mmCIF file of C-alpha atoms in Angstrom:
data_model
loop_
_atom_site.group_PDB
_atom_site.id
_atom_site.type_symbol
_atom_site.label_atom_id
_atom_site.label_comp_id
_atom_site.label_asym_id
_atom_site.label_seq_id
_atom_site.Cartn_x
_atom_site.Cartn_y
_atom_site.Cartn_z
ATOM 1 C CA MET A 1219 -73.465 -209.094 77.957
ATOM 2 C CA ARG A 1220 -77.074 -209.618 76.618
ATOM 3 C CA VAL A 1221 -79.934 -209.720 79.041
ATOM 4 C CA THR A 1222 -83.449 -210.636 78.078
ATOM 5 C CA GLY A 1223 -86.448 -209.404 80.028
ATOM 6 C CA ARG A 1224 -89.740 -211.466 79.339
ATOM 7 C CA LEU A 1225 -93.148 -211.589 80.707
ATOM 8 C CA LEU A 1226 -95.871 -213.864 79.419
ATOM 9 C CA PHE A 1227 -98.949 -212.089 78.161
ATOM 10 C CA VAL A 1228 -102.080 -213.297 76.474
ATOM 11 C CA LEU A 1229 -102.889 -212.214 72.898
ATOM 12 C CA ILE A 1230 -106.625 -211.860 72.501
ATOM 13 C CA VAL A 1231 -107.623 -212.920 68.982
ATOM 14 C CA ALA A 1232 -109.897 -210.258 67.660
ATOM 15 C CA LEU A 1233 -111.812 -210.740 64.387
ATOM 16 C CA ALA A 1234 -113.741 -207.443 64.553
ATOM 17 C CA SER A 1235 -113.511 -205.008 61.603
ATOM 18 C CA LEU A 1236 -112.296 -201.365 61.997
ATOM 19 C CA GLY A 1237 -115.874 -200.317 62.483
ATOM 20 C CA ALA A 1238 -119.405 -201.075 61.408
ATOM 21 C CA MET A 1239 -118.781 -199.519 58.144
ATOM 22 C CA SER A 1240 -116.188 -202.112 57.033
ATOM 23 C CA GLU A 1241 -118.071 -205.053 58.675
ATOM 24 C CA GLN A 1242 -121.325 -204.085 56.746
ATOM 25 C CA ARG A 1243 -119.680 -203.550 53.440
ATOM 26 C CA SER A 1244 -118.051 -206.756 53.298
ATOM 27 C CA ASP A 1245 -121.324 -208.485 52.486
ATOM 28 C CA GLN A 1246 -122.388 -205.993 49.833
ATOM 29 C CA PRO A 1247 -122.063 -206.472 46.127
ATOM 30 C CA THR A 1248 -118.710 -205.321 44.602
ATOM 31 C CA PRO A 1249 -119.583 -203.063 41.725
ATOM 32 C CA ASP A 1250 -117.021 -202.215 39.016
ATOM 33 C CA ASN A 1251 -116.900 -198.552 39.949
ATOM 34 C CA GLU A 1252 -115.138 -198.963 43.120
ATOM 35 C CA ILE A 1253 -111.611 -199.830 44.231
ATOM 36 C CA ARG A 1254 -111.560 -202.380 47.077
ATOM 37 C CA ILE A 1255 -108.557 -202.080 49.348
ATOM 38 C CA GLY A 1256 -107.806 -204.570 52.125
ATOM 39 C CA ASN A 1257 -105.751 -203.711 55.235
ATOM 40 C CA LEU A 1258 -104.819 -205.264 58.658
ATOM 41 C CA MET A 1259 -104.127 -203.209 61.779
ATOM 42 C CA PRO A 1260 -103.618 -203.840 65.586
ATOM 43 C CA TYR A 1261 -106.586 -201.981 66.764
ATOM 44 C CA SER A 1262 -106.429 -203.961 69.990
ATOM 45 C CA GLY A 1263 -103.612 -205.751 71.838
ATOM 46 C CA PRO A 1264 -100.113 -204.588 72.910
ATOM 47 C CA LEU A 1265 -99.401 -202.551 69.753
ATOM 48 C CA SER A 1266 -102.813 -200.745 69.603
ATOM 49 C CA GLU A 1267 -101.178 -197.368 69.569
ATOM 50 C CA PHE A 1268 -100.362 -198.064 65.916
ATOM 51 C CA GLY A 1269 -103.935 -198.611 65.091
ATOM 52 C CA ALA A 1270 -103.959 -194.868 64.481
ATOM 53 C CA ILE A 1271 -102.233 -195.546 61.127
ATOM 54 C CA GLY A 1272 -105.255 -197.382 59.775
ATOM 55 C CA GLN A 1273 -107.761 -194.970 61.242
ATOM 56 C CA ALA A 1274 -106.046 -192.190 59.415
ATOM 57 C CA GLU A 1275 -105.873 -194.153 56.195
ATOM 58 C CA ALA A 1276 -109.686 -194.812 56.468
ATOM 59 C CA ALA A 1277 -110.337 -191.038 57.036
ATOM 60 C CA TYR A 1278 -107.985 -190.218 54.015
ATOM 61 C CA PHE A 1279 -109.957 -192.472 51.579
ATOM 62 C CA ASP A 1280 -113.054 -190.786 53.035
ATOM 63 C CA MET A 1281 -111.675 -187.380 51.783
ATOM 64 C CA VAL A 1282 -110.736 -188.913 48.476
ATOM 65 C CA ASN A 1283 -114.322 -190.256 47.950
ATOM 66 C CA ASP A 1284 -115.612 -186.801 48.969
ATOM 67 C CA HIS A 1285 -113.623 -185.331 46.093
ATOM 68 C CA GLY A 1286 -115.023 -187.804 43.456
ATOM 69 C CA GLY A 1287 -112.818 -190.913 44.118
ATOM 70 C CA ILE A 1288 -109.817 -191.948 41.939
ATOM 71 C CA ASN A 1289 -110.329 -191.715 38.306
ATOM 72 C CA GLY A 1290 -114.057 -191.716 38.866
ATOM 73 C CA ARG A 1291 -114.035 -194.807 41.198
ATOM 74 C CA LYS A 1292 -114.927 -194.701 44.841
ATOM 75 C CA VAL A 1293 -112.589 -196.344 47.303
ATOM 76 C CA ARG A 1294 -113.855 -198.958 49.798
ATOM 77 C CA PHE A 1295 -111.230 -199.314 52.399
ATOM 78 C CA ILE A 1296 -111.727 -202.527 54.529
ATOM 79 C CA SER A 1297 -109.652 -202.655 57.451
ATOM 80 C CA ARG A 1298 -109.573 -205.473 59.957
ATOM 81 C CA ASP A 1299 -108.198 -205.957 63.489
ATOM 82 C CA ASP A 1300 -105.480 -208.747 63.616
ATOM 83 C CA ASN A 1301 -104.353 -207.916 67.142
ATOM 84 C CA SER A 1302 -100.802 -208.365 65.823
ATOM 85 C CA ASP A 1303 -101.302 -212.163 65.463
ATOM 86 C CA PRO A 1304 -99.814 -213.646 62.367
ATOM 87 C CA THR A 1305 -102.296 -216.557 62.236
ATOM 88 C CA VAL A 1306 -105.296 -214.180 62.561
ATOM 89 C CA ALA A 1307 -103.602 -212.007 59.839
ATOM 90 C CA LEU A 1308 -103.417 -215.035 57.574
ATOM 91 C CA ASP A 1309 -107.066 -215.892 58.052
ATOM 92 C CA LEU A 1310 -108.233 -212.280 57.590
ATOM 93 C CA THR A 1311 -106.242 -211.861 54.475
ATOM 94 C CA ARG A 1312 -107.739 -214.923 52.903
ATOM 95 C CA ASN A 1313 -111.189 -213.517 53.668
ATOM 96 C CA LEU A 1314 -110.376 -210.114 52.308
ATOM 97 C CA VAL A 1315 -109.067 -211.724 49.077
ATOM 98 C CA GLU A 1316 -111.629 -214.497 48.566
ATOM 99 C CA LYS A 1317 -114.803 -213.068 50.001
ATOM 100 C CA ASP A 1318 -114.376 -209.381 49.825
ATOM 101 C CA ASP A 1319 -112.544 -209.563 46.465
ATOM 102 C CA VAL A 1320 -110.149 -206.737 47.233
ATOM 103 C CA HIS A 1321 -108.016 -205.437 44.495
ATOM 104 C CA LEU A 1322 -104.986 -205.132 46.788
ATOM 105 C CA MET A 1323 -103.699 -205.340 50.311
ATOM 106 C CA PHE A 1324 -102.275 -202.129 51.350
ATOM 107 C CA GLY A 1325 -100.354 -200.885 54.560
ATOM 108 C CA SER A 1326 -100.838 -203.630 56.872
ATOM 109 C CA PHE A 1327 -98.987 -203.215 60.012
ATOM 110 C CA GLY A 1328 -96.057 -205.253 61.355
ATOM 111 C CA THR A 1329 -93.403 -207.597 60.157
ATOM 112 C CA PRO A 1330 -94.885 -211.009 61.525
ATOM 113 C CA GLY A 1331 -98.220 -210.561 60.050
ATOM 114 C CA ASN A 1332 -96.969 -209.367 56.646
ATOM 115 C CA LEU A 1333 -94.539 -212.216 56.429
ATOM 116 C CA ALA A 1334 -97.223 -214.698 57.390
ATOM 117 C CA THR A 1335 -99.424 -213.474 54.426
ATOM 118 C CA ARG A 1336 -96.570 -212.919 51.899
ATOM 119 C CA TRP A 1337 -96.529 -216.366 50.442
ATOM 120 C CA TYR A 1338 -100.336 -216.504 50.068
ATOM 121 C CA LEU A 1339 -100.553 -213.174 48.345
ATOM 122 C CA ASN A 1340 -97.815 -213.838 46.050
ATOM 123 C CA GLU A 1341 -99.273 -217.238 45.016
ATOM 124 C CA LYS A 1342 -102.569 -215.558 44.360
ATOM 125 C CA LYS A 1343 -100.717 -212.526 42.571
ATOM 126 C CA VAL A 1344 -102.541 -209.964 44.894
ATOM 127 C CA PRO A 1345 -100.499 -206.868 45.399
ATOM 128 C CA GLN A 1346 -99.226 -206.412 49.032
ATOM 129 C CA LEU A 1347 -98.322 -202.747 48.739
ATOM 130 C CA PHE A 1348 -96.529 -200.292 51.176
ATOM 131 C CA VAL A 1349 -96.630 -202.593 54.063
ATOM 132 C CA ALA A 1350 -96.079 -200.780 57.476
ATOM 133 C CA SER A 1351 -92.872 -202.419 58.325
ATOM 134 C CA GLY A 1352 -89.342 -201.533 57.661
ATOM 135 C CA ASP A 1353 -88.069 -205.156 57.455
ATOM 136 C CA GLU A 1354 -86.092 -205.712 54.126
ATOM 137 C CA GLU A 1355 -87.464 -209.172 53.968
ATOM 138 C CA LEU A 1356 -90.602 -207.485 52.660
ATOM 139 C CA SER A 1357 -88.994 -205.707 49.823
ATOM 140 C CA GLN A 1358 -87.431 -208.640 47.819
ATOM 141 C CA ALA A 1359 -88.332 -207.678 44.217
ATOM 142 C CA LYS A 1360 -87.274 -210.911 42.617
ATOM 143 C CA ALA A 1361 -88.311 -213.455 45.155
ATOM 144 C CA PHE A 1362 -91.661 -211.795 46.021
ATOM 145 C CA PRO A 1363 -92.703 -209.608 43.129
ATOM 146 C CA TRP A 1364 -96.127 -208.903 44.660
ATOM 147 C CA THR A 1365 -94.795 -207.611 47.899
ATOM 148 C CA MET A 1366 -93.376 -204.037 48.418
ATOM 149 C CA GLY A 1367 -92.275 -201.976 51.382
ATOM 150 C CA TRP A 1368 -92.736 -198.280 51.969
ATOM 151 C CA GLN A 1369 -90.652 -196.845 54.749
ATOM 152 C CA PRO A 1370 -86.959 -196.781 55.125
ATOM 153 C CA PRO A 1371 -85.555 -200.198 56.280
ATOM 154 C CA PHE A 1372 -84.859 -200.771 59.936
ATOM 155 C CA ARG A 1373 -81.430 -202.203 59.404
ATOM 156 C CA SER A 1374 -80.401 -199.063 57.319
ATOM 157 C CA GLU A 1375 -81.766 -196.871 60.136
ATOM 158 C CA GLY A 1376 -79.622 -198.796 62.604
ATOM 159 C CA ARG A 1377 -76.450 -198.272 60.508
ATOM 160 C CA ILE A 1378 -77.214 -194.518 60.636
ATOM 161 C CA TYR A 1379 -77.090 -194.627 64.337
ATOM 162 C CA ALA A 1380 -73.860 -196.557 64.260
ATOM 163 C CA ASN A 1381 -72.360 -194.157 61.864
ATOM 164 C CA TYR A 1382 -73.452 -191.181 63.958
ATOM 165 C CA ILE A 1383 -71.760 -192.700 67.093
ATOM 166 C CA GLN A 1384 -68.556 -193.260 65.341
ATOM 167 C CA ALA A 1385 -68.543 -189.858 63.829
ATOM 168 C CA TYR A 1386 -69.489 -187.857 66.883
ATOM 169 C CA TYR A 1387 -68.598 -190.157 69.826
ATOM 170 C CA PRO A 1388 -65.771 -192.350 68.680
ATOM 171 C CA HIS A 1389 -64.687 -195.110 71.103
ATOM 172 C CA ARG A 1390 -67.359 -194.130 73.587
ATOM 173 C CA LYS A 1391 -69.085 -197.102 75.353
ATOM 174 C CA ILE A 1392 -72.552 -197.878 74.274
ATOM 175 C CA VAL A 1393 -75.551 -199.638 76.058
ATOM 176 C CA VAL A 1394 -78.861 -200.610 74.123
ATOM 177 C CA LEU A 1395 -82.418 -201.344 75.258
ATOM 178 C CA TRP A 1396 -84.278 -202.980 72.396
ATOM 179 C CA GLN A 1397 -87.729 -204.443 71.828
ATOM 180 C CA ASN A 1398 -87.634 -208.189 71.639
ATOM 181 C CA ASP A 1399 -89.256 -208.809 68.261
ATOM 182 C CA GLN A 1400 -88.361 -208.642 64.656
ATOM 183 C CA PHE A 1401 -88.653 -204.794 64.730
ATOM 184 C CA GLY A 1402 -86.107 -204.289 67.446
ATOM 185 C CA ARG A 1403 -83.800 -207.160 66.258
ATOM 186 C CA ALA A 1404 -83.524 -205.524 62.781
ATOM 187 C CA LEU A 1405 -82.618 -202.123 64.194
ATOM 188 C CA LEU A 1406 -79.986 -203.735 66.520
ATOM 189 C CA LYS A 1407 -78.583 -205.714 63.680
ATOM 190 C CA GLY A 1408 -78.208 -202.575 61.640
ATOM 191 C CA ILE A 1409 -76.294 -200.928 64.537
ATOM 192 C CA GLU A 1410 -74.072 -203.941 64.895
ATOM 193 C CA GLU A 1411 -73.445 -204.061 61.215
ATOM 194 C CA GLY A 1412 -72.521 -200.361 61.205
ATOM 195 C CA LEU A 1413 -70.166 -200.615 64.180
ATOM 196 C CA GLY A 1414 -68.407 -203.673 62.626
ATOM 197 C CA ASN A 1415 -65.233 -204.487 64.621
ATOM 198 C CA LEU A 1416 -66.246 -201.743 67.145
ATOM 199 C CA ASN A 1417 -69.185 -203.984 68.505
ATOM 200 C CA ARG A 1418 -67.067 -204.498 71.559
ATOM 201 C CA LEU A 1419 -68.044 -200.905 72.503
ATOM 202 C CA ILE A 1420 -71.655 -202.264 73.297
ATOM 203 C CA LEU A 1421 -71.213 -203.059 76.843
ATOM 204 C CA VAL A 1422 -74.753 -204.261 77.576
ATOM 205 C CA ASP A 1423 -77.747 -204.757 75.466
ATOM 206 C CA ILE A 1424 -81.258 -205.687 77.078
ATOM 207 C CA ALA A 1425 -84.168 -207.006 75.204
ATOM 208 C CA PHE A 1426 -87.641 -206.198 76.687
ATOM 209 C CA ASP A 1427 -91.081 -207.280 75.751
ATOM 210 C CA ILE A 1428 -93.741 -204.900 74.817
ATOM 211 C CA SER A 1429 -95.659 -205.536 78.200
ATOM 212 C CA ASP A 1430 -92.450 -205.551 80.320
ATOM 213 C CA GLU A 1431 -92.969 -204.451 83.748
ATOM 214 C CA HIS A 1432 -89.257 -204.234 84.700
ATOM 215 C CA LEU A 1433 -88.286 -201.263 82.715
ATOM 216 C CA GLU A 1434 -86.860 -199.410 85.814
ATOM 217 C CA GLY A 1435 -84.606 -202.527 86.507
ATOM 218 C CA HIS A 1436 -83.440 -202.495 82.963
ATOM 219 C CA VAL A 1437 -82.497 -198.872 82.978
ATOM 220 C CA SER A 1438 -80.689 -199.088 86.329
ATOM 221 C CA ILE A 1439 -78.636 -201.933 84.963
ATOM 222 C CA LEU A 1440 -77.753 -199.952 81.885
ATOM 223 C CA LYS A 1441 -76.798 -196.869 84.025
ATOM 224 C CA ARG A 1442 -74.421 -199.032 86.243
ATOM 225 C CA ALA A 1443 -72.611 -200.183 83.016
ATOM 226 C CA GLY A 1444 -71.001 -196.737 82.757
ATOM 227 C CA ALA A 1445 -71.711 -196.104 79.097
ATOM 228 C CA ASP A 1446 -71.638 -192.725 77.406
ATOM 229 C CA VAL A 1447 -74.268 -193.467 74.754
ATOM 230 C CA PHE A 1448 -77.760 -194.997 75.400
ATOM 231 C CA VAL A 1449 -79.644 -196.341 72.413
ATOM 232 C CA PHE A 1450 -83.386 -197.223 72.823
ATOM 233 C CA LEU A 1451 -85.218 -199.209 70.022
ATOM 234 C CA GLY A 1452 -88.925 -199.582 70.627
ATOM 235 C CA VAL A 1453 -92.237 -197.828 70.532
ATOM 236 C CA PRO A 1454 -93.115 -194.268 71.615
ATOM 237 C CA SER A 1455 -94.972 -195.169 74.858
ATOM 238 C CA THR A 1456 -91.955 -197.206 76.122
ATOM 239 C CA ALA A 1457 -89.533 -194.474 74.834
ATOM 240 C CA ALA A 1458 -91.287 -191.975 77.067
ATOM 241 C CA GLN A 1459 -91.083 -194.206 80.191
ATOM 242 C CA VAL A 1460 -87.424 -194.993 79.572
ATOM 243 C CA ILE A 1461 -86.291 -191.277 79.080
ATOM 244 C CA LYS A 1462 -88.235 -190.309 82.209
ATOM 245 C CA LEU A 1463 -86.630 -193.172 84.174
ATOM 246 C CA ALA A 1464 -83.124 -192.283 83.035
ATOM 247 C CA ALA A 1465 -83.727 -188.670 84.296
ATOM 248 C CA SER A 1466 -85.146 -189.797 87.614
ATOM 249 C CA LEU A 1467 -81.920 -191.957 88.147
ATOM 250 C CA ASN A 1468 -79.869 -188.769 87.408
ATOM 251 C CA TRP A 1469 -78.414 -190.514 84.358
ATOM 252 C CA HIS A 1470 -77.681 -188.183 81.486
ATOM 253 C CA PRO A 1471 -75.951 -190.107 78.536
ATOM 254 C CA VAL A 1472 -76.259 -189.269 74.854
ATOM 255 C CA VAL A 1473 -79.756 -190.682 74.155
ATOM 256 C CA ILE A 1474 -80.642 -192.122 70.722
ATOM 257 C CA VAL A 1475 -84.076 -193.198 69.971
ATOM 258 C CA ASN A 1476 -85.354 -194.885 66.717
ATOM 259 C CA ASP A 1477 -87.611 -193.065 64.255
ATOM 260 C CA ALA A 1478 -90.818 -194.650 65.207
ATOM 261 C CA SER A 1479 -90.380 -193.379 68.794
ATOM 262 C CA ALA A 1480 -89.293 -189.825 67.648
ATOM 263 C CA SER A 1481 -92.618 -188.060 68.360
ATOM 264 C CA ILE A 1482 -92.854 -185.012 70.419
ATOM 265 C CA ALA A 1483 -96.469 -185.652 71.320
ATOM 266 C CA ASN A 1484 -96.251 -189.336 71.902
ATOM 267 C CA ALA A 1485 -92.763 -189.781 73.523
ATOM 268 C CA MET A 1486 -90.835 -186.525 74.161
ATOM 269 C CA ALA A 1487 -93.698 -184.591 75.910
ATOM 270 C CA PRO A 1488 -94.826 -187.546 78.070
ATOM 271 C CA ALA A 1489 -91.177 -188.038 79.117
ATOM 272 C CA GLY A 1490 -90.892 -184.430 79.990
ATOM 273 C CA LEU A 1491 -89.529 -181.890 77.438
ATOM 274 C CA GLN A 1492 -86.636 -180.944 79.699
ATOM 275 C CA ASN A 1493 -85.664 -184.610 80.163
ATOM 276 C CA SER A 1494 -85.866 -185.274 76.445
ATOM 277 C CA ALA A 1495 -83.846 -182.274 75.295
ATOM 278 C CA GLY A 1496 -80.707 -183.432 73.379
ATOM 279 C CA VAL A 1497 -82.381 -186.724 72.197
ATOM 280 C CA ILE A 1498 -80.976 -187.851 68.711
ATOM 281 C CA SER A 1499 -83.058 -189.607 66.168
ATOM 282 C CA THR A 1500 -83.751 -189.977 62.485
ATOM 283 C CA ALA A 1501 -86.819 -188.785 60.471
ATOM 284 C CA PHE A 1502 -88.255 -189.018 57.029
ATOM 285 C CA LEU A 1503 -91.667 -187.428 57.760
ATOM 286 C CA LYS A 1504 -92.633 -184.237 59.514
ATOM 287 C CA ASP A 1505 -93.705 -184.363 63.075
ATOM 288 C CA PRO A 1506 -97.233 -183.027 63.374
ATOM 289 C CA SER A 1507 -96.632 -181.855 66.988
ATOM 290 C CA ASP A 1508 -93.379 -179.958 65.980
ATOM 291 C CA PRO A 1509 -94.042 -176.260 66.022
ATOM 292 C CA ALA A 1510 -91.424 -175.707 63.270
ATOM 293 C CA TRP A 1511 -94.188 -176.874 60.666
ATOM 294 C CA LYS A 1512 -96.942 -174.609 62.036
ATOM 295 C CA ASP A 1513 -96.754 -172.483 58.845
ATOM 296 C CA ASP A 1514 -95.960 -175.272 56.450
ATOM 297 C CA PRO A 1515 -98.611 -175.512 53.650
ATOM 298 C CA ALA A 1516 -98.687 -179.335 53.707
ATOM 299 C CA MET A 1517 -99.092 -179.385 57.362
ATOM 300 C CA LYS A 1518 -101.945 -176.947 57.249
ATOM 301 C CA ASP A 1519 -103.539 -179.327 54.919
ATOM 302 C CA TRP A 1520 -102.924 -182.009 57.335
ATOM 303 C CA PHE A 1521 -104.591 -180.199 60.200
ATOM 304 C CA ALA A 1522 -107.538 -179.251 58.108
ATOM 305 C CA PHE A 1523 -108.000 -182.879 57.093
ATOM 306 C CA MET A 1524 -107.940 -183.975 60.737
ATOM 307 C CA ASP A 1525 -110.496 -181.415 61.749
ATOM 308 C CA LYS A 1526 -112.925 -182.519 58.959
ATOM 309 C CA TYR A 1527 -112.348 -186.236 58.476
ATOM 310 C CA HIS A 1528 -110.557 -187.707 61.456
ATOM 311 C CA HIS A 1529 -112.152 -186.439 64.724
ATOM 312 C CA VAL A 1530 -109.756 -187.649 67.419
ATOM 313 C CA GLU A 1531 -108.638 -186.200 70.572
ATOM 314 C CA SER A 1532 -105.189 -185.144 69.363
ATOM 315 C CA THR A 1533 -104.123 -184.014 65.801
ATOM 316 C CA ASN A 1534 -100.455 -184.557 66.817
ATOM 317 C CA ASN A 1535 -100.180 -188.338 66.348
ATOM 318 C CA SER A 1536 -97.178 -189.312 64.257
ATOM 319 C CA ALA A 1537 -98.592 -192.769 63.598
ATOM 320 C CA ALA A 1538 -101.751 -191.167 62.031
ATOM 321 C CA LEU A 1539 -99.451 -188.792 59.906
ATOM 322 C CA TYR A 1540 -97.677 -191.884 58.731
ATOM 323 C CA GLY A 1541 -100.972 -193.456 57.699
ATOM 324 C CA TYR A 1542 -101.986 -190.145 55.838
ATOM 325 C CA ALA A 1543 -98.660 -190.277 53.978
ATOM 326 C CA ALA A 1544 -98.911 -193.848 52.864
ATOM 327 C CA ALA A 1545 -102.340 -193.497 51.690
ATOM 328 C CA GLU A 1546 -101.487 -190.410 49.741
ATOM 329 C CA ALA A 1547 -98.775 -192.596 48.157
ATOM 330 C CA LEU A 1548 -101.054 -195.270 47.238
ATOM 331 C CA THR A 1549 -103.591 -192.844 45.764
ATOM 332 C CA GLN A 1550 -100.854 -191.575 43.339
ATOM 333 C CA VAL A 1551 -100.214 -195.239 42.403
ATOM 334 C CA LEU A 1552 -103.887 -195.804 41.669
ATOM 335 C CA LYS A 1553 -104.222 -192.565 39.807
ATOM 336 C CA GLN A 1554 -101.331 -193.790 37.511
ATOM 337 C CA CYS A 1555 -103.390 -196.889 36.853
ATOM 338 C CA GLY A 1556 -105.874 -194.938 34.782
ATOM 339 C CA ASP A 1557 -108.772 -197.310 33.804
ATOM 340 C CA ASP A 1558 -106.618 -200.382 34.105
ATOM 341 C CA LEU A 1559 -107.157 -201.657 37.751
ATOM 342 C CA SER A 1560 -105.916 -205.145 37.129
ATOM 343 C CA ARG A 1561 -103.606 -206.409 39.821
ATOM 344 C CA GLU A 1562 -100.764 -206.659 37.255
ATOM 345 C CA ASN A 1563 -101.154 -202.985 36.440
ATOM 346 C CA ILE A 1564 -101.341 -201.885 39.986
ATOM 347 C CA MET A 1565 -98.110 -203.497 40.765
ATOM 348 C CA ARG A 1566 -96.545 -202.109 37.568
ATOM 349 C CA GLN A 1567 -97.439 -198.624 38.540
ATOM 350 C CA ALA A 1568 -96.199 -199.186 42.104
ATOM 351 C CA ALA A 1569 -92.907 -200.151 40.650
ATOM 352 C CA SER A 1570 -92.625 -197.103 38.372
ATOM 353 C CA LEU A 1571 -92.645 -194.198 40.920
ATOM 354 C CA GLN A 1572 -90.152 -191.458 39.967
ATOM 355 C CA ASP A 1573 -89.269 -188.753 42.517
ATOM 356 C CA TYR A 1574 -92.716 -188.806 44.033
ATOM 357 C CA HIS A 1575 -92.688 -186.688 47.109
ATOM 358 C CA PRO A 1576 -95.366 -187.343 49.832
ATOM 359 C CA SER A 1577 -96.673 -183.948 50.942
ATOM 360 C CA VAL A 1578 -95.707 -184.521 54.571
ATOM 361 C CA ALA A 1579 -92.201 -185.982 53.829
ATOM 362 C CA LEU A 1580 -89.215 -183.885 55.020
ATOM 363 C CA PRO A 1581 -87.743 -181.679 52.243
ATOM 364 C CA ASN A 1582 -85.680 -183.511 49.611
ATOM 365 C CA ILE A 1583 -87.038 -186.927 50.704
ATOM 366 C CA GLY A 1584 -88.952 -188.738 47.940
ATOM 367 C CA MET A 1585 -89.970 -192.169 46.605
ATOM 368 C CA ASN A 1586 -88.423 -194.062 43.811
ATOM 369 C CA THR A 1587 -89.126 -197.509 42.634
ATOM 370 C CA SER A 1588 -88.598 -199.807 39.756
ATOM 371 C CA PRO A 1589 -88.996 -203.475 38.967
ATOM 372 C CA ASP A 1590 -85.650 -204.182 40.572
ATOM 373 C CA SER A 1591 -85.984 -201.781 43.623
ATOM 374 C CA TYR A 1592 -88.726 -202.323 46.033
ATOM 375 C CA LEU A 1593 -87.424 -199.875 48.642
ATOM 376 C CA PRO A 1594 -89.405 -196.729 47.981
ATOM 377 C CA ILE A 1595 -87.832 -194.490 50.546
ATOM 378 C CA LYS A 1596 -84.152 -194.804 50.862
ATOM 379 C CA GLN A 1597 -83.460 -191.389 52.679
ATOM 380 C CA MET A 1598 -83.553 -190.097 56.225
ATOM 381 C CA ARG A 1599 -82.336 -187.048 58.072
ATOM 382 C CA LEU A 1600 -80.529 -187.096 61.498
ATOM 383 C CA VAL A 1601 -82.543 -184.831 63.980
ATOM 384 C CA GLN A 1602 -81.922 -183.596 67.544
ATOM 385 C CA PHE A 1603 -84.671 -182.548 69.926
ATOM 386 C CA ASP A 1604 -83.909 -179.081 71.520
ATOM 387 C CA GLY A 1605 -86.633 -179.176 74.030
ATOM 388 C CA ARG A 1606 -89.133 -177.751 71.792
ATOM 389 C CA SER A 1607 -88.456 -178.784 68.244
ATOM 390 C CA TRP A 1608 -86.605 -181.288 66.078
ATOM 391 C CA GLN A 1609 -83.493 -179.653 64.602
ATOM 392 C CA PRO A 1610 -82.098 -181.464 61.537
ATOM 393 C CA PHE A 1611 -78.423 -181.599 61.092
ATOM 394 C CA GLY A 1612 -76.080 -182.853 58.311
ATOM 395 C CA ALA A 1613 -77.288 -183.773 54.814
ATOM 396 C CA VAL A 1614 -80.041 -186.158 53.775
ATOM 397 C CA ILE A 1615 -78.581 -189.637 54.335
ATOM 398 C CA GLU A 1616 -78.640 -192.171 51.473
ATOM 399 C CA THR A 1617 -75.308 -194.102 51.932
ATOM 400 C CA ALA A 1618 -76.557 -196.289 54.764
ATOM 401 C CA PHE A 1619 -79.282 -197.817 52.319
ATOM 402 C CA SER A 1620 -78.594 -200.835 50.283
ATOM 403 C CA GLU A 1621 -80.468 -202.461 47.447
ATOM 404 C CA GLY A 1622 -79.484 -205.890 48.675
ATOM 405 C CA ALA A 1623 -82.973 -206.669 49.797
ATOM 406 C CA ALA A 1624 -84.157 -206.352 46.119
ATOM 407 C CA ARG A 1625 -83.060 -209.811 45.247
#
């Protein structure tokens, strides 16, 4: 049975920039000794919690500039607020390319906006690099050679959960609460693909909108289904509510949450550490709120960076760490470009990464690309929350990933 919970909400179209810095810079001359990078983020609207990605990227490039830039060139990072609206995303992208003359678009958030701008950027031959989406449609090397993903694909992540359930809880009944957008659907599709003929084990799946006010009713329905495994696919703030609701209803199934929600600071702690104990997820980056990494050199660099360049209330935001890691990877690509900052060479270098390891990635997880492979990160780890820290188990997973999208 599939139930869809929907509420109407108004998207406010915001054309503001990340800050006065970006807005002022857009009208300045564009000298040859700088690298101009365009970016779109949901700094407002229902997905504004992910605006932390762009804010961390802006701070990262401030740090890069303080250290002399990249190959002697300073970075001008121009980030705009698209409010998660694909139409706004296309208009802003046109302005960034045609008025701000950016060398590339980098790390823009969300599947709809990136799909809306993909045709335009490929027609203009402007790199659309390391998009902040795990949709495989954004990593089709042959069809769209100027567009490349970054994180592990959502469908692959979903297959990992399906494989985990079959290995550890064979023939157990399953219920799923999933975010009603392309992100949630891709994760759910991966689970269904992984289960194959065992999809009958999914007793109920309920779709919810990001502003859904009926979460308690949804969780109550799922509890009454009598399943052993509860899979949540959505954002951290909703994951926190759902885990807390399940505990309040005295419902204690095996709980699986997707990687984007697997943050101690943003999901597990708000839900209650005791309520969250036992939660299963996947990861490819370190969690800055996990005490397991307190003595890790790379994480010490992260906290030093946050203290000096990114003055926010909390240094434990996983979305910010994601932005830091993606900016670090782009910096590597631009370093490889040397003095040739042509768009062709930027794309060529992005497609020639070999065993590059972002400093805040989990051990043994790296990036590899080629002209035929636009899925840079194809590895994840299964992790379980013990009430304090994420505990990895099993080997690094690669078998759930497919190059089928690189067509």
